[in-house]
CSV table of C-alpha atoms in Angstrom, one decimal:
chain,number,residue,atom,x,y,z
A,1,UNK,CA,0.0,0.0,0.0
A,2,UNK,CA,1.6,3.3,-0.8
A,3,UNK,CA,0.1,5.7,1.6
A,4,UNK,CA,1.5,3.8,4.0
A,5,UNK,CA,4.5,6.0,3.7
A,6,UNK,CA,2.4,9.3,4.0
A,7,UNK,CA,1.4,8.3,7.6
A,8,UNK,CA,3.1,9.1,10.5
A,9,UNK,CA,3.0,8.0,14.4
A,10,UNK,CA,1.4,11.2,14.8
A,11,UNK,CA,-1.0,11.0,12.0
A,12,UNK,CA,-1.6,7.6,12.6
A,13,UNK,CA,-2.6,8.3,16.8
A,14,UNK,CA,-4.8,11.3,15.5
A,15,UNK,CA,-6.9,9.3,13.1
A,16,UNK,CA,-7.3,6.5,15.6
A,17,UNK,CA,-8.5,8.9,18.0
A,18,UNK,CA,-11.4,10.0,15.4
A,19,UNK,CA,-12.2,6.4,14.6
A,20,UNK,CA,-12.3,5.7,18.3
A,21,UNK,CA,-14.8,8.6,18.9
A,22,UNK,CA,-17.4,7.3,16.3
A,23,UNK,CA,-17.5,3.9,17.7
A,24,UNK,CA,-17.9,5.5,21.2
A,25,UNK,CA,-20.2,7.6,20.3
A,26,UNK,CA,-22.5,5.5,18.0
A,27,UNK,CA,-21.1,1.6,19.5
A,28,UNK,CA,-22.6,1.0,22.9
A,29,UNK,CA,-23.8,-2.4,22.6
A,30,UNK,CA,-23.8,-4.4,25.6
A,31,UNK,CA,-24.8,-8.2,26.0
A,32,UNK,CA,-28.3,-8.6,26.9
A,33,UNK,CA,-29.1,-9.0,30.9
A,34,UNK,CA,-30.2,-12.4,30.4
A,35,UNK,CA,-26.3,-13.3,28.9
A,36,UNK,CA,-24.6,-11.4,32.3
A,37,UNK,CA,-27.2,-13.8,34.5
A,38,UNK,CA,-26.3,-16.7,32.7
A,39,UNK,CA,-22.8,-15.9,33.0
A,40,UNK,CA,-22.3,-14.9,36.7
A,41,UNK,CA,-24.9,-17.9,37.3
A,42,UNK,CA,-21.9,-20.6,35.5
A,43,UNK,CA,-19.7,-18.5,37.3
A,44,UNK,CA,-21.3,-19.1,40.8
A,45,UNK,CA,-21.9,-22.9,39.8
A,46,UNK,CA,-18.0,-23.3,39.1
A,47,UNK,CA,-17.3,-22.3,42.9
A,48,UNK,CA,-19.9,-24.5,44.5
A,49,UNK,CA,-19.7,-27.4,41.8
A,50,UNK,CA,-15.9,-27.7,40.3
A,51,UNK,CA,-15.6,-29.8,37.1
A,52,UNK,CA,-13.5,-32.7,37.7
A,53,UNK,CA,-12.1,-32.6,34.0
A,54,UNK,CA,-11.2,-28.8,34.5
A,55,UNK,CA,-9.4,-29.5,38.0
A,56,UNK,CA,-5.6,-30.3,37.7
A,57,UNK,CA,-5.1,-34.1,37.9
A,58,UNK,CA,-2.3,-35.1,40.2
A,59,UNK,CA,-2.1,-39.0,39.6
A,60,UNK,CA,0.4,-41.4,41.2
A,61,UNK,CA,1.7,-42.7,37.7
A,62,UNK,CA,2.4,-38.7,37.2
A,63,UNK,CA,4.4,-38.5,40.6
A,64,UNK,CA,6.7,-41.8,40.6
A,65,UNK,CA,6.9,-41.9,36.7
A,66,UNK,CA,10.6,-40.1,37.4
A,67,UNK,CA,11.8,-42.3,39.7
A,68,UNK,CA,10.6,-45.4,38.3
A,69,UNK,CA,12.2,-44.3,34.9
A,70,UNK,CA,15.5,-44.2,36.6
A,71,UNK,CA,15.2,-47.3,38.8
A,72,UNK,CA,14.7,-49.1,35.6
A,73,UNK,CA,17.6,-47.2,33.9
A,74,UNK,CA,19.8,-48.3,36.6
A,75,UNK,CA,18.5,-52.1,36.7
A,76,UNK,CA,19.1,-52.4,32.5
A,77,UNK,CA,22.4,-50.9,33.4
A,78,UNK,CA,23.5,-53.3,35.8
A,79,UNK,CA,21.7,-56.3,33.7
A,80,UNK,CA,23.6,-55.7,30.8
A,81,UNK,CA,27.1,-55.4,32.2
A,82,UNK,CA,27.0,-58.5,34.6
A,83,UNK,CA,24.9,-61.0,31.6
A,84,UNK,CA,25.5,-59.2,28.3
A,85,UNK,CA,29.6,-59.0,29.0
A,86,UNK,CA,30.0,-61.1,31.7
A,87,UNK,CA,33.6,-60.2,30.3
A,88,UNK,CA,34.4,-57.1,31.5
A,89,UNK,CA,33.3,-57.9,34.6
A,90,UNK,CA,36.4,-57.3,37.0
A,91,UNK,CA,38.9,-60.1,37.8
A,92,UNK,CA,38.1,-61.3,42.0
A,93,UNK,CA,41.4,-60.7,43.8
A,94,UNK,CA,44.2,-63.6,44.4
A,95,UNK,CA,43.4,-64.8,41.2
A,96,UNK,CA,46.6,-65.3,38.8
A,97,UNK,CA,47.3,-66.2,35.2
A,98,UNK,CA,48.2,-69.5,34.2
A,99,UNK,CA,52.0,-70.2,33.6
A,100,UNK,CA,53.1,-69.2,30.1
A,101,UNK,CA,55.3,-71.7,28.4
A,102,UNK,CA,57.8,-70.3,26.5
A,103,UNK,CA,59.6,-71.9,23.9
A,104,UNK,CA,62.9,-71.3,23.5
A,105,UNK,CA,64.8,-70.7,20.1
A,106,UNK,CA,68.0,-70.8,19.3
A,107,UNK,CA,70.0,-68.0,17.7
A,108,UNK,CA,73.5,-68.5,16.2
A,109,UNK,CA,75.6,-70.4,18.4
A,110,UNK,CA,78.3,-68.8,20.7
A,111,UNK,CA,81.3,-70.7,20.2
A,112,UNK,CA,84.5,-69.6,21.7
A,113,UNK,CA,87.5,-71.2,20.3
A,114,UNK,CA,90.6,-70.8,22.5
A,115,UNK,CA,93.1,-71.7,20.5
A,116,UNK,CA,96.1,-71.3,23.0
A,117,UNK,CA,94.1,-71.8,25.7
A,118,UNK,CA,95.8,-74.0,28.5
A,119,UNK,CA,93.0,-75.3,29.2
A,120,UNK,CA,92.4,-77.6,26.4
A,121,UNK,CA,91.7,-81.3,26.3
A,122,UNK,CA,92.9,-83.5,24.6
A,123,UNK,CA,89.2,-85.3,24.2
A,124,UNK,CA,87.4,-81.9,24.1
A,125,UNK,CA,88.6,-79.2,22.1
A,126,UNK,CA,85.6,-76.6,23.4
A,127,UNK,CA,85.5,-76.1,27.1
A,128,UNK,CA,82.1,-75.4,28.2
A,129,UNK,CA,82.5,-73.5,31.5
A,130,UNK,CA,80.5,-74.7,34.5
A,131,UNK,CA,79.2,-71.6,35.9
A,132,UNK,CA,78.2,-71.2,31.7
A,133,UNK,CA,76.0,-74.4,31.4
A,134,UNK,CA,72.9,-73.5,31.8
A,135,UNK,CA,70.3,-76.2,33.8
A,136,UNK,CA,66.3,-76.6,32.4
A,137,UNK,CA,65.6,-73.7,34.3
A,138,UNK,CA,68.2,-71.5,33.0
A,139,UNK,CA,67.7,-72.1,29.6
A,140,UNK,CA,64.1,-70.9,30.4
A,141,UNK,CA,65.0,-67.9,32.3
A,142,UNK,CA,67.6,-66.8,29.9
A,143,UNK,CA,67.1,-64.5,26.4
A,144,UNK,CA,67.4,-66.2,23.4
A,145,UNK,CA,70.6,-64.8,22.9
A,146,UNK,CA,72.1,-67.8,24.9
A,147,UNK,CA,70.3,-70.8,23.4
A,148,UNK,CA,70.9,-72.8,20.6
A,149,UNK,CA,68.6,-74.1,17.9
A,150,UNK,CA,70.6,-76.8,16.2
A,151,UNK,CA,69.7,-80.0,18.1
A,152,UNK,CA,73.2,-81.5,17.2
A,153,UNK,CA,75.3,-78.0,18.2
A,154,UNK,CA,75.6,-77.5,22.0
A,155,UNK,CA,75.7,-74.0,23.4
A,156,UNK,CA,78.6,-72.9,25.0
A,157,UNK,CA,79.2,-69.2,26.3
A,158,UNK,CA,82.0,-67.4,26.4
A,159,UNK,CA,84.7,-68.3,28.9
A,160,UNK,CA,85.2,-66.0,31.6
A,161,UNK,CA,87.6,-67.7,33.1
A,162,UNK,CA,90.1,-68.0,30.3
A,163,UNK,CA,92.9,-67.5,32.7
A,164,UNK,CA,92.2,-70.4,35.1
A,165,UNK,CA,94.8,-72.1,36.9
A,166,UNK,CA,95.3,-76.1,35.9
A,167,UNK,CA,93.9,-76.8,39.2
A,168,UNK,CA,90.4,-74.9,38.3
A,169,UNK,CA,90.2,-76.5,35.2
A,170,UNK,CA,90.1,-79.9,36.8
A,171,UNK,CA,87.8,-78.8,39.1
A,172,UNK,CA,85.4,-77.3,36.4
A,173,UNK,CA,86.2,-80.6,34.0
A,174,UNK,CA,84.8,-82.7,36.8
A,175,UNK,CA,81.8,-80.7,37.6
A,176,UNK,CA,81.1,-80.6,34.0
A,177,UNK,CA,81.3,-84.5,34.1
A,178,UNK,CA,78.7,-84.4,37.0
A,179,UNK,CA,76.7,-82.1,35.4
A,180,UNK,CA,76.3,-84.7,32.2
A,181,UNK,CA,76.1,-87.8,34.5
A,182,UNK,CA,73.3,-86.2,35.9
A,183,UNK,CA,71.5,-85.1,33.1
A,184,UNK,CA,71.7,-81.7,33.5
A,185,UNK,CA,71.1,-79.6,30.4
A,186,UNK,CA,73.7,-78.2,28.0
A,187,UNK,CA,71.1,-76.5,26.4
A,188,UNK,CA,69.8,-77.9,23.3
A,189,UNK,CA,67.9,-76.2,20.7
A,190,UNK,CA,65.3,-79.1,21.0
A,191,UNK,CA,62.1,-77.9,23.2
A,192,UNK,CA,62.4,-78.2,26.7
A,193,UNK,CA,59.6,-80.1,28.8
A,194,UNK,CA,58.4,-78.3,32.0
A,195,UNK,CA,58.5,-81.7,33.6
A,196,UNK,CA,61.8,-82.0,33.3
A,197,UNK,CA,62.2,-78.9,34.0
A,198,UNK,CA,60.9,-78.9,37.5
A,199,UNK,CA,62.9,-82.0,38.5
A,200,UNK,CA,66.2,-80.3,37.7
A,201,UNK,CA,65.0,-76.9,38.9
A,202,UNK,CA,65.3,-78.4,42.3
A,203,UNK,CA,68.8,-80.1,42.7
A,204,UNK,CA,70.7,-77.7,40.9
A,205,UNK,CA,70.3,-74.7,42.1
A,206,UNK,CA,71.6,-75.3,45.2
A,207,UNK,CA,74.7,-76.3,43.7
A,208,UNK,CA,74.5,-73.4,41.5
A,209,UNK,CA,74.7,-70.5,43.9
A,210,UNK,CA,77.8,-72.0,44.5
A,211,UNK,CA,79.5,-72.4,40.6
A,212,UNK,CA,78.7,-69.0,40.2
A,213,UNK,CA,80.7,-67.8,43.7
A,214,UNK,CA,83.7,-65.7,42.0
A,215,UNK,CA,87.6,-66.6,43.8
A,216,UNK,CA,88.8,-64.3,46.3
A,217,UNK,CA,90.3,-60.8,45.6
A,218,UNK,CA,93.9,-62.0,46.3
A,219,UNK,CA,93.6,-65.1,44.2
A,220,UNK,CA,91.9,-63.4,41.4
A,221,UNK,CA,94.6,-60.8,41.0
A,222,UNK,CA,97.6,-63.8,40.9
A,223,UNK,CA,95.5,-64.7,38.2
A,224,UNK,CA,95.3,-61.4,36.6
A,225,UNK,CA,99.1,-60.7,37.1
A,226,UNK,CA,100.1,-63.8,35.7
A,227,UNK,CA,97.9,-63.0,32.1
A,228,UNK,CA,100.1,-59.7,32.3
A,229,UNK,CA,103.5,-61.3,33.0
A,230,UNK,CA,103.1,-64.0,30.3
A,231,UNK,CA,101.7,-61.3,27.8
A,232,UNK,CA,98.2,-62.2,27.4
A,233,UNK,CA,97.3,-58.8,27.3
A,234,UNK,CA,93.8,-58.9,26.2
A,235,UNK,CA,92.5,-61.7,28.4
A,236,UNK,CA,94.1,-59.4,31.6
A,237,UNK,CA,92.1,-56.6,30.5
A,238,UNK,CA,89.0,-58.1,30.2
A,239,UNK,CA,89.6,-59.7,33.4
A,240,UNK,CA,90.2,-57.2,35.1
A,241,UNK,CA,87.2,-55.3,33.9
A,242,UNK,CA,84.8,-58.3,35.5
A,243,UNK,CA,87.3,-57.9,38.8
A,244,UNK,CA,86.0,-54.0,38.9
A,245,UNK,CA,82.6,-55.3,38.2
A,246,UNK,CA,82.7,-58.2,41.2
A,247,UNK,CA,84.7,-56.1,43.1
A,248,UNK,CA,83.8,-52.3,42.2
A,249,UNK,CA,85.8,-50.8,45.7
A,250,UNK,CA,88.9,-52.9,45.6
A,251,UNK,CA,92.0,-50.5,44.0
A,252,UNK,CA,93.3,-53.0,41.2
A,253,UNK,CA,94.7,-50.7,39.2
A,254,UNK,CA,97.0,-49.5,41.7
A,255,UNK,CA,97.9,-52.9,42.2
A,256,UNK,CA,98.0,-54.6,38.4
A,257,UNK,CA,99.7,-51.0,37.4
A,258,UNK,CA,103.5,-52.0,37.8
A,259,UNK,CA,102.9,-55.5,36.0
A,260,UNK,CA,102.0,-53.8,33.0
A,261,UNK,CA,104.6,-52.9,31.4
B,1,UNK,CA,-9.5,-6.5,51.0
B,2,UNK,CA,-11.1,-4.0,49.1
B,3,UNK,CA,-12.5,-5.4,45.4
B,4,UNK,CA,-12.7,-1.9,43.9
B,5,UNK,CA,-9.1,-1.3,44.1
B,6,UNK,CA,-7.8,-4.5,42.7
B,7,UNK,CA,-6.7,-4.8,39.6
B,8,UNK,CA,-7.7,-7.7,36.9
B,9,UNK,CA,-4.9,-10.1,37.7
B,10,UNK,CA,-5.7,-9.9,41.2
B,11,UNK,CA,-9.6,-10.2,40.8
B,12,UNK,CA,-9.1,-13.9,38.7
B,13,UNK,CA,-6.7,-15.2,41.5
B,14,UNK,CA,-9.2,-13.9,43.9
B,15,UNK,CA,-12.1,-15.7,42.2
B,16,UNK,CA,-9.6,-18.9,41.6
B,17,UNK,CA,-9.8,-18.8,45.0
B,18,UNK,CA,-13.2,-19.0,45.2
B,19,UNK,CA,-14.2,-15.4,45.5
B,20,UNK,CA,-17.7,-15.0,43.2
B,21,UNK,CA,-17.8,-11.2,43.9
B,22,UNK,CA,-14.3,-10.8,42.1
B,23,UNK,CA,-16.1,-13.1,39.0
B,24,UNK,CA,-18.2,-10.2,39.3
B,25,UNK,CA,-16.2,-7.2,39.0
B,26,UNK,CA,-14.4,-8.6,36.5
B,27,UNK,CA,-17.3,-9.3,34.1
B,28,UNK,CA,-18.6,-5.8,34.4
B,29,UNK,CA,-14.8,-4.4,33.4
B,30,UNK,CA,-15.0,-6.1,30.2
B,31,UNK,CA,-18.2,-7.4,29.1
B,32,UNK,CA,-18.9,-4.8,26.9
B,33,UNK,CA,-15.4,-4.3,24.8
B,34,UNK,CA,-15.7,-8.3,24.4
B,35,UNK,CA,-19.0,-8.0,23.2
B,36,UNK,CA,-18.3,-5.6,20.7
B,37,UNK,CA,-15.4,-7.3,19.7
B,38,UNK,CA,-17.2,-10.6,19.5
B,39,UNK,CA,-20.1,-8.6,17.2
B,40,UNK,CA,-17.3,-6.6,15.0
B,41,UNK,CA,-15.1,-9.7,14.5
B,42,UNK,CA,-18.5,-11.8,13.3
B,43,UNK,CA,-20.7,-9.4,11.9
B,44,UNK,CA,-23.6,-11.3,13.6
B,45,UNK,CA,-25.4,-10.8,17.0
B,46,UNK,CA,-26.6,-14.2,18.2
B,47,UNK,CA,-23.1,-15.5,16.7
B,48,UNK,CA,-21.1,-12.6,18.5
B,49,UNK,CA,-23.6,-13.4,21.7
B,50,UNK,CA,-22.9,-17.4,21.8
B,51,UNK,CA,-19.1,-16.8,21.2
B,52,UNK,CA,-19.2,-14.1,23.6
B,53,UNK,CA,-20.9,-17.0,26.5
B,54,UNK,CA,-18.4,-19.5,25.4
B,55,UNK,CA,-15.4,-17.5,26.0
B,56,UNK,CA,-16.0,-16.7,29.6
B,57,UNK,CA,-17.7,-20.5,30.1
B,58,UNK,CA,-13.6,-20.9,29.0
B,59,UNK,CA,-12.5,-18.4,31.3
B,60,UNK,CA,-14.5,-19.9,34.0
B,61,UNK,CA,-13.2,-23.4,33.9
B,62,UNK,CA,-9.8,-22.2,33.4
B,63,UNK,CA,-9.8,-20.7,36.6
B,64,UNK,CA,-7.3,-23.1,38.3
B,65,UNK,CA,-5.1,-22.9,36.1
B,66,UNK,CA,-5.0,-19.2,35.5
B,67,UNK,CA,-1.3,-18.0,35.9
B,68,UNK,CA,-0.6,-14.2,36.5
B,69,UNK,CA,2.2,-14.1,34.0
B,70,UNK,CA,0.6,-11.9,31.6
B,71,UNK,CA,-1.9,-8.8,31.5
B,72,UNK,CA,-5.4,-10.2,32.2
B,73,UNK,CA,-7.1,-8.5,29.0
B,74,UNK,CA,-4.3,-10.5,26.9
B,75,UNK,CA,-5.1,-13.5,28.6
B,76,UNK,CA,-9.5,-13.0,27.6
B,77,UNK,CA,-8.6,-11.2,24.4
B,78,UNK,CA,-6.8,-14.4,23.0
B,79,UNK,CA,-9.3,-16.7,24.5
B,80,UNK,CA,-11.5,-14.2,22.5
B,81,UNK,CA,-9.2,-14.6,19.7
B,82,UNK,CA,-8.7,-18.5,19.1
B,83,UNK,CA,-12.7,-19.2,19.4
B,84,UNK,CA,-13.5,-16.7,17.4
B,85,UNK,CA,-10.9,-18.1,14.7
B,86,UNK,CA,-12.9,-21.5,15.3
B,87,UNK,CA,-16.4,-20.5,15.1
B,88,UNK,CA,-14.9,-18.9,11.5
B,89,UNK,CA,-13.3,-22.0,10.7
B,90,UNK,CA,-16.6,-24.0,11.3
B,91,UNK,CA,-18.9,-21.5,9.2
B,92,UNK,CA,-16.1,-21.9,6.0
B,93,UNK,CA,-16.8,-25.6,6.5
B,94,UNK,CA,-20.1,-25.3,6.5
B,95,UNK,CA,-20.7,-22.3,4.1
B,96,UNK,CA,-22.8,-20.6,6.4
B,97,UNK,CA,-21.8,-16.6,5.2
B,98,UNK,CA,-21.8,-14.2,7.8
B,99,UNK,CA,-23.6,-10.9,7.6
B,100,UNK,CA,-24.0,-8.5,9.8
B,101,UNK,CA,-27.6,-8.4,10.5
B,102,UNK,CA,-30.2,-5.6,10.5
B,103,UNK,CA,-31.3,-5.7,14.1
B,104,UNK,CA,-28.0,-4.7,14.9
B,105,UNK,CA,-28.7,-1.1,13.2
B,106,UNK,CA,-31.9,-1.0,14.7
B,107,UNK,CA,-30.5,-1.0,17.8
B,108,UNK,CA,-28.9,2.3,18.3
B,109,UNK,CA,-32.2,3.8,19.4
B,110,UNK,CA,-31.9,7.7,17.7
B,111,UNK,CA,-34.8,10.2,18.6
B,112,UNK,CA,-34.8,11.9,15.4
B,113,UNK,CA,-34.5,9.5,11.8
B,114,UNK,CA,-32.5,12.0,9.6
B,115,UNK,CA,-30.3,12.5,12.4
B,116,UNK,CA,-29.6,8.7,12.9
B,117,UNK,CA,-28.8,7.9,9.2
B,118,UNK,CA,-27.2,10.6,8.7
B,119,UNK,CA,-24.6,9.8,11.9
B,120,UNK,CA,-25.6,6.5,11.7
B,121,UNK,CA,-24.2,7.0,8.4
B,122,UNK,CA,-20.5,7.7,8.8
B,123,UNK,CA,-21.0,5.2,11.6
B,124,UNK,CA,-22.0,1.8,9.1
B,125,UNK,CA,-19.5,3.6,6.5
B,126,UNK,CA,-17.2,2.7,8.7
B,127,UNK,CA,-17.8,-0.4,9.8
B,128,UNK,CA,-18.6,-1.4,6.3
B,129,UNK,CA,-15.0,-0.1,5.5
B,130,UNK,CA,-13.5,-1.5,8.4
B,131,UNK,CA,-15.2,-5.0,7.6
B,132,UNK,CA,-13.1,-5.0,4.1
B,133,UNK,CA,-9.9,-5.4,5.8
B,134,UNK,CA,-7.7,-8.1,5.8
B,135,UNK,CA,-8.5,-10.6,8.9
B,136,UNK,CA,-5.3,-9.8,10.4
B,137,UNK,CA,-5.7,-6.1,10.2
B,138,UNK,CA,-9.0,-5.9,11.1
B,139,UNK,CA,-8.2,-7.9,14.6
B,140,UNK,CA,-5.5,-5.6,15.3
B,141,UNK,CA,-7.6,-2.5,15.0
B,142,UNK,CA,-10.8,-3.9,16.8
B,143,UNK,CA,-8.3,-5.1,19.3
B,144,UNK,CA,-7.2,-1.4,19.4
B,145,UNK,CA,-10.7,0.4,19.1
B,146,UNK,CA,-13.2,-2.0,21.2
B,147,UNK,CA,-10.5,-3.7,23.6
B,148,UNK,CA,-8.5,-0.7,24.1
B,149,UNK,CA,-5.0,-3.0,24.4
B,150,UNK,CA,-1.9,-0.8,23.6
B,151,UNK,CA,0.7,-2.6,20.8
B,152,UNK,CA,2.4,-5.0,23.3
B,153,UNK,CA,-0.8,-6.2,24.5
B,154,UNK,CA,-1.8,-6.9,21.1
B,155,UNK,CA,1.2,-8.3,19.9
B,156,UNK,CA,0.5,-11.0,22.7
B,157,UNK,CA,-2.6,-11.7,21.6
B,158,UNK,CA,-2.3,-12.1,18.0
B,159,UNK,CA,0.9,-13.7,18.6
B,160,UNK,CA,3.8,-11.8,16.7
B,161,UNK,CA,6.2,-8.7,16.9
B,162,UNK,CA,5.1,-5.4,18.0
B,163,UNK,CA,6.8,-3.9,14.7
B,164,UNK,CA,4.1,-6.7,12.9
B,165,UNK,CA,1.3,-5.4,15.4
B,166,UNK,CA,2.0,-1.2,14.1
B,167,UNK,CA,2.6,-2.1,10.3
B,168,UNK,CA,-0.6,-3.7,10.6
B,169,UNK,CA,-2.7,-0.5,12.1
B,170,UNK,CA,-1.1,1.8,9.8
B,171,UNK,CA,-1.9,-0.7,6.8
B,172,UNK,CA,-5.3,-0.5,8.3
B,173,UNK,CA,-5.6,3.5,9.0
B,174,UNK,CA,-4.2,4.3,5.8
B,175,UNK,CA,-6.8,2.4,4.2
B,176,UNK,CA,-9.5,3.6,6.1
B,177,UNK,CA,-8.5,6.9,5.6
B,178,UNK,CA,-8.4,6.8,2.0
B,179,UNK,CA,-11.4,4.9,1.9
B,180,UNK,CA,-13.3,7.7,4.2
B,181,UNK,CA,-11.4,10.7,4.0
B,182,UNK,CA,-11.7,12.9,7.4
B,183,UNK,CA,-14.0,11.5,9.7
């Protein structure tokens, strides 16, 4: 509409105003009498006679409906984690894992050829150290680094002792022989059975605690000395470095110093 | 507690609460802009009269759950407003047209006959003009004229923005105006 444009608040009041003054003047209609009785009369009956259907309803479905709906939340809840995933249902306390059997695989074999080793026998041209073999239990315990695969190839670690006196090497030679006689492993690559296992587990490491005892500080330096004095260099040094390491306080080098040159 | 100095809101909690006397009061505050809103908005007097029963039969049983939250008249007027948009839905369906009726110009009563048709006149001129508007300016004018609600009140009412409500009534004047020049 275009005179919309042409009309102001002000305009727009003012013409009310006029309308307004015609209908006042010439609109008084009023509902008949007989309407305002009928009226005030409902009005009256609505006080002394309430409608039930008009009245709020407060029913007990209406009051507990919230709780209900979370009681049965909570009961799904708890249905479904302890029957649907009986699962993830936490472990009871004190209860352990089943042993894990661990097969053991052999990498390349650690051989250690001493060629002018005094040690060497005449029947055995490898000497497999005592405190070395490794027992059923051992060869479980240990990495793979130490085991051998080769069912025909025994596994023999690396001599620490490369400077022991003829009287150690008998003693070693004959607990070697024990070892065998008693059919203690030098680990095979074949698999070992837990049965086994568990019978040797028990004899040998009482015995073993003491093969892996280390000689005393004076003996072990004779030893050392004498790998300096008849030139075996190498083999002093690397003895010498597992001296520090059995005995870290002891002052060797002080000691080994003037047999070095 | 004095009736004559409470206001509507106060008169329907009062009668909520079982107070007929405040029913009362009430009625005779508004029964006569409803009515003539009822009678504009239909164009026909025993239509305007049963619509105008039915909406305070409504307001009656709606006493408990009447909520002060709002003007009183806005809280009638669109009572008023929604049956009245009924009872037009129900006459399209049935094809019943709705013309004002002659006893309502018989009605006014004048002493002298040239006198009355000639006011009486400008008066159905108008009302003629005014019944050409569009439904929704037409309520917001009778809403303005017979109910006397400012903008807000009708913007409640009717349901939209107060900017709506005034584009509306100038729509509405502007017509009127051209329609009927100076009044």
């Amino acid at each position: 509409m275009t005179d919309k444009s042409r009309l102001s608040d002000e305009q727009l009041d003012e013409y009310l105003n006029q309308i307004d003054a015609v209908c006042n003047e010439f609109d008084q209609n009023e509902p008949d009498i007989a309407i305002d009785r009928q009226i005030i009369a409902a009005a009256h009956r609505e006080l002394e006679n309430p409608n039930p259907k008009a009245m709020p309803v407060y029913s007990w479905w209406r009051r507990l409906s919230l709780p209900l709906y979370a009681a049965a939340t909570v009961s799904f809840t708890a249905f479904a984690v302890h029957w649907l995933w009986p699962g993830s249902a936490p472990t009871p306390e004190k209860v352990y894992m089943s042993p894990v059997e661990i097969e053991v695989r052999e990498p390349a074999p650690q051989v250690v050829e001493q060629k002018h080793n005094k040690r060497s026998l005449p029947e055995q041209k490898e000497l497999v150290m005592p405190e070395q073999v490794l027992t059923k239990s051992e060869a479980v315990l240990l990495p793979k680094a130490k085991t051998s695969n080769d069912a025909d190839e025994e596994v023999v670690l690396e001599d620490s002792f490369a400077s022991a006196s003829e009287q150690d090497l008998d003693e070693e030679k004959a607990l070697v022989e024990s070892i065998e006689e008693k059919n203690l492993i030098v680990v095979t690559g074949s698999r070992i059975k837990r049965e086994e296992l568990s019978e040797a587990m028990t004899a040998e490491d009482e015995k073993r605690g003491e093969k892996l005892s280390f000689p005393s500080e004076q003996q072990w330096i004779q030893q050392i000395i004498a790998l300096y004095q008849s030139g075996k260099i190498e083999e002093a040094k690397k003895e010498q470095v597992k001296f520090k390491q059995v005995y870290p306080d002891y002052p060797i080098d002080e000691l080994i110093e003037p047999f070095k040159s | 507690m004095d009736k004559a100095v409470l206001n509507d809101e106060q008169l329907m909690l009062e009668y909520a609460n079982g107070s007929a006397l405040a029913f009362e009061q009430l009625y005779q505050r508004h029964k006569g802009g409803l009515y003539r809103y009822c009678l504009r908005q239909l164009r026909h007097k025993s239509k305007a009269e049963e619509c105008f029963q039915e909406i305070w039969l409504k307001l009656i049983n709606s006493r408990v759950n009447y909520k002060p939250t709002a003007l009183f008249t806005t809280y009638l007027y669109r009572i008023a407003q929604n049956h009245i948009i009924d009872m037009a839905r129900k006459d399209n369906r049935s094809g019943t047209e709705v013309e004002m009726e002659p006893e309502t110009i018989e009605s006014q009563g004048f002493a002298e006959p040239l006198e009355a048709l000639t006011r009486e006149g400008q008066h159905t001129r108008l009302r003629t003009t005014m019944a050409k508007l569009p439904i929704e300016q037409k309520t917001v004018l009778l809403l303005k004229l017979d109910a006397g609600l400012s903008l807000e009140e009708i913007a409640t009412v009717v349901d939209c923005g107060k900017e709506t409500v005034k584009s509306r009534l100038r729509y509405a004047v502007s017509f009127l105006k051209q329609q009927l020049g100076e009044l």
